[in-house]
Amino acid sequence: MSRLDTASHPTPARRGIVGDSMIVLVRELRPVVREPFSLIFGLVQPLVFLGLFGPLLAGSVGGGVPGADVWQWFVPGILVMITLFGCSTTGANLQMEMQTGAHERLLVTPLSRSSQLTGRSLKEMAPLVVQALIVVLVMIPFGFAPNPAGAVLGLALLAVLGVGLGSLSYALALAVRKQEWMFWAVQQTVLFPAMILSGLLLPLDSGPRWMQVAALVNPLTYVVDAERSLFAGDILSSTAAWGAVAALLTAGLGLAVGIRAIHRSTD
């Protein structure tokens, strides 16, 4: 092979985990680019919550919601919901690849196994940021007024959280293998309590004491509070800082668990 050919087709050792991850990232993004309507379809549920639950929240809770505007409180929570629902279900795609044999074929390629997990997880950032941005733009005419700098940081925080949730979803898919029912049973069992105990839909201040205590150990609680703080413009607040810590810890834990799971994967 000539020197030019070697430069054009780098070996796995020369690419490293970063190069391999980018290859996997591009591979995972291609279906999204080919079928962009899947992004819009994924917004149906959040928009239903905004259109139906939001007005009910304003009418029934009113002054019970911290802050002067219900939308300023509710919309950032819905953005976390998009991340939670979208990224926690991505392991189902991996299960489908296991059933078709695509996952097994990818495992025997020169791509490192760690990059196969990190590339998939990084892919979660793009769709959720696009979806979150669409929701923000849709809600601005209805009175939602996000702080520009805070909104950018809020979207970045969602992207970090999405990497962690996506990695955990892939790890779950690898753990249960081809048992689809087990994947969905665990996903649904964890998802809804985590969502409710984060104060995403309703304030927990007036709830039972046990719910308030459970919320304190729920990482989503800190991310939801941080999103509300960032979109309100409180960029340097301790609330935003704790949310960043929670998102980074979730991403670190998800990647560690996911990489370990894919290294143990055999099919």
mmCIF file of C-alpha atoms in Angstrom:
data_model
loop_
_atom_site.group_PDB
_atom_site.id
_atom_site.type_symbol
_atom_site.label_atom_id
_atom_site.label_comp_id
_atom_site.label_asym_id
_atom_site.label_seq_id
_atom_site.Cartn_x
_atom_site.Cartn_y
_atom_site.Cartn_z
ATOM 1 C CA MET A 1 0.000 0.000 0.000
ATOM 2 C CA SER A 2 1.352 3.426 -0.930
ATOM 3 C CA ARG A 3 1.957 6.215 1.579
ATOM 4 C CA LEU A 4 -1.044 8.092 0.142
ATOM 5 C CA ASP A 5 -3.297 5.066 0.634
ATOM 6 C CA THR A 6 -2.128 4.696 4.214
ATOM 7 C CA ALA A 7 -2.939 8.335 4.920
ATOM 8 C CA SER A 8 -6.367 8.049 3.332
ATOM 9 C CA HIS A 9 -7.284 4.879 5.236
ATOM 10 C CA PRO A 10 -5.835 5.172 8.748
ATOM 11 C CA THR A 11 -5.430 2.001 10.743
ATOM 12 C CA PRO A 12 -7.477 1.535 13.934
ATOM 13 C CA ALA A 13 -4.377 2.258 16.023
ATOM 14 C CA ARG A 14 -3.894 5.595 14.274
ATOM 15 C CA ARG A 15 -7.568 6.515 14.515
ATOM 16 C CA GLY A 16 -7.866 5.852 18.226
ATOM 17 C CA ILE A 17 -11.072 5.861 20.207
ATOM 18 C CA VAL A 18 -11.961 9.385 19.080
ATOM 19 C CA GLY A 19 -11.757 8.513 15.395
ATOM 20 C CA ASP A 20 -13.628 5.255 15.899
ATOM 21 C CA SER A 21 -16.322 7.050 17.892
ATOM 22 C CA MET A 22 -16.798 9.553 15.082
ATOM 23 C CA ILE A 23 -17.257 6.698 12.601
ATOM 24 C CA VAL A 24 -19.929 5.138 14.795
ATOM 25 C CA LEU A 25 -21.507 8.558 15.384
ATOM 26 C CA VAL A 26 -21.873 9.176 11.644
ATOM 27 C CA ARG A 27 -23.277 5.669 11.193
ATOM 28 C CA GLU A 28 -25.905 6.262 13.870
ATOM 29 C CA LEU A 29 -26.877 9.697 12.575
ATOM 30 C CA ARG A 30 -27.523 8.556 9.011
ATOM 31 C CA PRO A 31 -30.983 7.061 9.736
ATOM 32 C CA VAL A 32 -31.951 10.282 11.536
ATOM 33 C CA VAL A 33 -30.890 12.403 8.566
ATOM 34 C CA ARG A 34 -32.680 10.095 6.115
ATOM 35 C CA GLU A 35 -35.897 10.174 8.159
ATOM 36 C CA PRO A 36 -36.043 13.572 9.906
ATOM 37 C CA PHE A 37 -39.772 13.179 10.499
ATOM 38 C CA SER A 38 -38.901 10.808 13.340
ATOM 39 C CA LEU A 39 -37.698 13.875 15.248
ATOM 40 C CA ILE A 40 -41.044 15.597 14.741
ATOM 41 C CA PHE A 41 -42.960 12.472 15.710
ATOM 42 C CA GLY A 42 -40.983 12.335 18.945
ATOM 43 C CA LEU A 43 -42.338 15.784 19.840
ATOM 44 C CA VAL A 44 -45.984 14.695 19.842
ATOM 45 C CA GLN A 45 -46.047 13.704 23.498
ATOM 46 C CA PRO A 46 -44.197 16.791 24.844
ATOM 47 C CA LEU A 47 -46.416 19.104 22.783
ATOM 48 C CA VAL A 48 -49.525 17.339 24.098
ATOM 49 C CA PHE A 49 -48.300 17.941 27.654
ATOM 50 C CA LEU A 50 -47.634 21.586 26.843
ATOM 51 C CA GLY A 51 -50.990 22.083 25.130
ATOM 52 C CA LEU A 52 -53.185 20.210 27.616
ATOM 53 C CA PHE A 53 -51.342 19.873 30.910
ATOM 54 C CA GLY A 54 -49.851 23.375 30.838
ATOM 55 C CA PRO A 55 -53.175 25.284 30.912
ATOM 56 C CA LEU A 56 -54.494 22.928 33.618
ATOM 57 C CA LEU A 57 -51.365 23.578 35.651
ATOM 58 C CA ALA A 58 -51.816 27.319 35.281
ATOM 59 C CA GLY A 59 -55.461 27.131 36.315
ATOM 60 C CA SER A 60 -55.206 24.689 39.208
ATOM 61 C CA VAL A 61 -51.792 25.402 40.698
ATOM 62 C CA GLY A 62 -51.352 29.034 39.750
ATOM 63 C CA GLY A 63 -49.455 30.730 42.504
ATOM 64 C CA GLY A 64 -48.207 27.390 43.817
ATOM 65 C CA VAL A 65 -45.680 27.246 40.996
ATOM 66 C CA PRO A 66 -42.418 28.992 41.929
ATOM 67 C CA GLY A 67 -41.869 32.073 39.814
ATOM 68 C CA ALA A 68 -44.247 34.540 38.208
ATOM 69 C CA ASP A 69 -44.961 32.641 34.985
ATOM 70 C CA VAL A 70 -46.135 29.054 34.677
ATOM 71 C CA TRP A 71 -44.507 28.649 31.240
ATOM 72 C CA GLN A 72 -41.123 29.752 32.588
ATOM 73 C CA TRP A 73 -41.427 26.960 35.130
ATOM 74 C CA PHE A 74 -43.076 24.280 32.979
ATOM 75 C CA VAL A 75 -41.268 24.470 29.623
ATOM 76 C CA PRO A 76 -37.761 23.698 30.985
ATOM 77 C CA GLY A 77 -39.256 20.658 32.702
ATOM 78 C CA ILE A 78 -40.749 19.485 29.403
ATOM 79 C CA LEU A 79 -37.307 19.790 27.802
ATOM 80 C CA VAL A 80 -35.953 17.381 30.414
ATOM 81 C CA MET A 81 -38.915 15.100 29.625
ATOM 82 C CA ILE A 82 -37.874 15.049 25.955
ATOM 83 C CA THR A 83 -34.385 13.986 26.999
ATOM 84 C CA LEU A 84 -35.686 11.366 29.421
ATOM 85 C CA PHE A 85 -38.191 9.764 27.053
ATOM 86 C CA GLY A 86 -36.046 9.999 23.934
ATOM 87 C CA CYS A 87 -32.740 8.746 25.303
ATOM 88 C CA SER A 88 -34.086 6.060 27.620
ATOM 89 C CA THR A 89 -35.681 4.199 24.700
ATOM 90 C CA THR A 90 -32.643 4.119 22.409
ATOM 91 C CA GLY A 91 -31.576 0.715 23.677
ATOM 92 C CA ALA A 92 -34.513 -0.738 21.725
ATOM 93 C CA ASN A 93 -32.647 0.124 18.510
ATOM 94 C CA LEU A 94 -29.663 -1.882 19.733
ATOM 95 C CA GLN A 95 -31.939 -4.808 20.532
ATOM 96 C CA MET A 96 -33.214 -4.717 16.970
ATOM 97 C CA GLU A 97 -29.634 -4.877 15.706
ATOM 98 C CA MET A 98 -29.030 -7.875 17.942
ATOM 99 C CA GLN A 99 -32.002 -9.651 16.395
ATOM 100 C CA THR A 100 -30.848 -8.961 12.831
ATOM 101 C CA GLY A 101 -27.187 -9.800 13.494
ATOM 102 C CA ALA A 102 -25.972 -6.259 12.751
ATOM 103 C CA HIS A 103 -24.619 -5.841 16.271
ATOM 104 C CA GLU A 104 -22.595 -9.057 16.044
ATOM 105 C CA ARG A 105 -21.093 -7.973 12.713
ATOM 106 C CA LEU A 106 -20.116 -4.616 14.183
ATOM 107 C CA LEU A 107 -18.401 -6.283 17.138
ATOM 108 C CA VAL A 108 -15.950 -8.105 14.848
ATOM 109 C CA THR A 109 -14.909 -4.953 12.971
ATOM 110 C CA PRO A 110 -11.613 -3.190 13.811
ATOM 111 C CA LEU A 111 -13.608 -0.509 15.653
ATOM 112 C CA SER A 112 -12.915 -0.605 19.382
ATOM 113 C CA ARG A 113 -15.831 -1.707 21.519
ATOM 114 C CA SER A 114 -15.571 1.376 23.707
ATOM 115 C CA SER A 115 -16.021 3.604 20.664
ATOM 116 C CA GLN A 116 -19.087 1.623 19.601
ATOM 117 C CA LEU A 117 -20.744 2.651 22.859
ATOM 118 C CA THR A 118 -19.456 6.225 23.016
ATOM 119 C CA GLY A 119 -20.339 6.873 19.369
ATOM 120 C CA ARG A 120 -23.892 5.672 19.920
ATOM 121 C CA SER A 121 -24.216 7.751 23.081
ATOM 122 C CA LEU A 122 -22.863 10.933 21.469
ATOM 123 C CA LYS A 123 -25.442 10.498 18.727
ATOM 124 C CA GLU A 124 -28.172 11.136 21.314
ATOM 125 C CA MET A 125 -27.048 14.744 21.656
ATOM 126 C CA ALA A 126 -28.058 15.875 18.174
ATOM 127 C CA PRO A 127 -31.730 14.782 18.020
ATOM 128 C CA LEU A 128 -32.607 15.930 21.527
ATOM 129 C CA VAL A 129 -31.026 19.378 21.072
ATOM 130 C CA VAL A 130 -32.945 19.836 17.813
ATOM 131 C CA GLN A 131 -36.202 18.749 19.466
ATOM 132 C CA ALA A 132 -35.615 20.986 22.485
ATOM 133 C CA LEU A 133 -34.872 23.948 20.241
ATOM 134 C CA ILE A 134 -38.108 23.371 18.314
ATOM 135 C CA VAL A 135 -40.119 23.331 21.554
ATOM 136 C CA VAL A 136 -38.487 26.563 22.737
ATOM 137 C CA LEU A 137 -39.253 28.315 19.444
ATOM 138 C CA VAL A 138 -42.846 27.034 19.447
ATOM 139 C CA MET A 139 -43.475 28.293 22.992
ATOM 140 C CA ILE A 140 -42.003 31.790 22.565
ATOM 141 C CA PRO A 141 -45.193 33.186 20.910
ATOM 142 C CA PHE A 142 -47.189 31.830 23.880
ATOM 143 C CA GLY A 143 -45.232 33.891 26.379
ATOM 144 C CA PHE A 144 -42.162 31.781 27.107
ATOM 145 C CA ALA A 145 -39.192 34.152 27.357
ATOM 146 C CA PRO A 146 -35.899 32.276 27.703
ATOM 147 C CA ASN A 147 -32.649 34.038 28.479
ATOM 148 C CA PRO A 148 -30.486 33.557 25.329
ATOM 149 C CA ALA A 149 -27.235 32.690 27.114
ATOM 150 C CA GLY A 150 -29.038 30.555 29.655
ATOM 151 C CA ALA A 151 -30.918 28.732 26.906
ATOM 152 C CA VAL A 152 -27.658 27.777 25.170
ATOM 153 C CA LEU A 153 -26.224 26.456 28.435
ATOM 154 C CA GLY A 154 -29.506 24.698 29.166
ATOM 155 C CA LEU A 155 -29.405 22.883 25.830
ATOM 156 C CA ALA A 156 -25.774 21.912 26.449
ATOM 157 C CA LEU A 157 -26.758 20.523 29.852
ATOM 158 C CA LEU A 158 -29.505 18.452 28.212
ATOM 159 C CA ALA A 159 -26.964 17.088 25.722
ATOM 160 C CA VAL A 160 -24.680 15.915 28.547
ATOM 161 C CA LEU A 161 -27.624 14.311 30.350
ATOM 162 C CA GLY A 162 -28.680 12.643 27.088
ATOM 163 C CA VAL A 163 -25.281 10.972 26.732
ATOM 164 C CA GLY A 164 -25.636 9.438 30.183
ATOM 165 C CA LEU A 165 -29.240 8.301 29.728
ATOM 166 C CA GLY A 166 -28.505 6.899 26.277
ATOM 167 C CA SER A 167 -25.515 4.964 27.598
ATOM 168 C CA LEU A 168 -27.597 3.474 30.415
ATOM 169 C CA SER A 169 -30.292 2.508 27.902
ATOM 170 C CA TYR A 170 -27.721 0.729 25.728
ATOM 171 C CA ALA A 171 -26.309 -1.005 28.802
ATOM 172 C CA LEU A 172 -29.796 -2.233 29.707
ATOM 173 C CA ALA A 173 -30.303 -3.556 26.168
ATOM 174 C CA LEU A 174 -26.995 -5.429 26.355
ATOM 175 C CA ALA A 175 -27.907 -6.849 29.766
ATOM 176 C CA VAL A 176 -31.303 -8.253 28.763
ATOM 177 C CA ARG A 177 -30.105 -9.231 25.259
ATOM 178 C CA LYS A 178 -33.019 -10.048 22.960
ATOM 179 C CA GLN A 179 -35.728 -10.054 25.632
ATOM 180 C CA GLU A 180 -37.671 -6.992 24.509
ATOM 181 C CA TRP A 181 -40.295 -7.318 27.234
ATOM 182 C CA MET A 182 -37.624 -7.162 29.925
ATOM 183 C CA PHE A 183 -36.096 -4.005 28.440
ATOM 184 C CA TRP A 184 -39.437 -2.188 28.379
ATOM 185 C CA ALA A 185 -40.425 -3.472 31.826
ATOM 186 C CA VAL A 186 -37.275 -2.097 33.441
ATOM 187 C CA GLN A 187 -37.341 1.120 31.393
ATOM 188 C CA GLN A 188 -40.934 1.937 32.295
ATOM 189 C CA THR A 189 -40.461 0.948 35.950
ATOM 190 C CA VAL A 190 -37.558 3.367 36.347
ATOM 191 C CA LEU A 191 -38.706 6.152 34.007
ATOM 192 C CA PHE A 192 -42.006 7.248 35.512
ATOM 193 C CA PRO A 193 -40.988 7.355 39.195
ATOM 194 C CA ALA A 194 -37.820 9.250 38.237
ATOM 195 C CA MET A 195 -39.877 11.721 36.218
ATOM 196 C CA ILE A 196 -42.528 12.326 38.877
ATOM 197 C CA LEU A 197 -40.009 12.542 41.723
ATOM 198 C CA SER A 198 -38.006 15.195 39.867
ATOM 199 C CA GLY A 199 -40.731 17.836 40.171
ATOM 200 C CA LEU A 200 -40.863 17.943 36.401
ATOM 201 C CA LEU A 201 -44.656 18.119 36.088
ATOM 202 C CA LEU A 202 -45.795 19.366 39.498
ATOM 203 C CA PRO A 203 -44.045 21.103 42.422
ATOM 204 C CA LEU A 204 -43.144 18.713 45.218
ATOM 205 C CA ASP A 205 -43.124 21.403 47.917
ATOM 206 C CA SER A 206 -46.654 20.548 48.997
ATOM 207 C CA GLY A 207 -46.228 16.791 48.540
ATOM 208 C CA PRO A 208 -45.625 14.140 51.223
ATOM 209 C CA ARG A 209 -42.351 14.315 53.079
ATOM 210 C CA TRP A 210 -41.192 10.945 51.686
ATOM 211 C CA MET A 211 -41.538 12.265 48.142
ATOM 212 C CA GLN A 212 -39.457 15.325 48.989
ATOM 213 C CA VAL A 213 -36.744 13.110 50.493
ATOM 214 C CA ALA A 214 -36.804 10.803 47.457
ATOM 215 C CA ALA A 215 -36.440 13.829 45.186
ATOM 216 C CA LEU A 216 -33.214 14.773 46.954
ATOM 217 C CA VAL A 217 -31.509 11.568 45.793
ATOM 218 C CA ASN A 218 -32.911 11.800 42.265
ATOM 219 C CA PRO A 219 -30.320 13.303 39.869
ATOM 220 C CA LEU A 220 -33.110 14.518 37.575
ATOM 221 C CA THR A 221 -34.337 16.844 40.322
ATOM 222 C CA TYR A 222 -31.130 18.869 40.144
ATOM 223 C CA VAL A 223 -31.123 18.916 36.347
ATOM 224 C CA VAL A 224 -34.759 20.100 36.210
ATOM 225 C CA ASP A 225 -34.052 22.860 38.747
ATOM 226 C CA ALA A 226 -30.919 23.850 36.826
ATOM 227 C CA GLU A 227 -32.828 24.083 33.538
ATOM 228 C CA ARG A 228 -35.372 26.424 35.113
ATOM 229 C CA SER A 229 -32.597 28.505 36.602
ATOM 230 C CA LEU A 230 -30.619 28.703 33.334
ATOM 231 C CA PHE A 231 -33.589 29.574 31.129
ATOM 232 C CA ALA A 232 -34.496 32.301 33.638
ATOM 233 C CA GLY A 233 -31.007 33.770 33.281
ATOM 234 C CA ASP A 234 -29.538 32.669 36.648
ATOM 235 C CA ILE A 235 -26.449 31.270 34.973
ATOM 236 C CA LEU A 236 -24.058 31.535 37.916
ATOM 237 C CA SER A 237 -26.452 30.233 40.553
ATOM 238 C CA SER A 238 -25.644 27.260 42.766
ATOM 239 C CA THR A 239 -28.774 25.581 41.387
ATOM 240 C CA ALA A 240 -27.294 25.621 37.895
ATOM 241 C CA ALA A 241 -23.978 24.338 39.232
ATOM 242 C CA TRP A 242 -25.581 21.387 41.022
ATOM 243 C CA GLY A 243 -27.514 20.544 37.877
ATOM 244 C CA ALA A 244 -24.284 20.474 35.886
ATOM 245 C CA VAL A 245 -22.719 18.163 38.480
ATOM 246 C CA ALA A 246 -25.729 15.831 38.335
ATOM 247 C CA ALA A 247 -25.661 15.719 34.514
ATOM 248 C CA LEU A 248 -21.913 15.080 34.406
ATOM 249 C CA LEU A 249 -22.139 12.325 37.006
ATOM 250 C CA THR A 250 -24.995 10.708 35.064
ATOM 251 C CA ALA A 251 -22.962 10.868 31.855
ATOM 252 C CA GLY A 252 -19.869 9.461 33.557
ATOM 253 C CA LEU A 253 -21.791 6.632 35.215
ATOM 254 C CA GLY A 254 -23.685 5.822 32.008
ATOM 255 C CA LEU A 255 -20.534 5.655 29.899
ATOM 256 C CA ALA A 256 -18.706 3.538 32.480
ATOM 257 C CA VAL A 257 -21.576 1.049 32.776
ATOM 258 C CA GLY A 258 -22.202 1.005 29.029
ATOM 259 C CA ILE A 259 -18.560 0.487 28.054
ATOM 260 C CA ARG A 260 -18.244 -2.331 30.564
ATOM 261 C CA ALA A 261 -21.413 -3.947 29.192
ATOM 262 C CA ILE A 262 -20.309 -3.787 25.556
ATOM 263 C CA HIS A 263 -16.872 -5.226 26.394
ATOM 264 C CA ARG A 264 -18.687 -8.220 27.873
ATOM 265 C CA SER A 265 -21.033 -8.487 24.905
ATOM 266 C CA THR A 266 -20.680 -11.538 22.710
ATOM 267 C CA ASP A 267 -23.708 -11.250 20.391
#
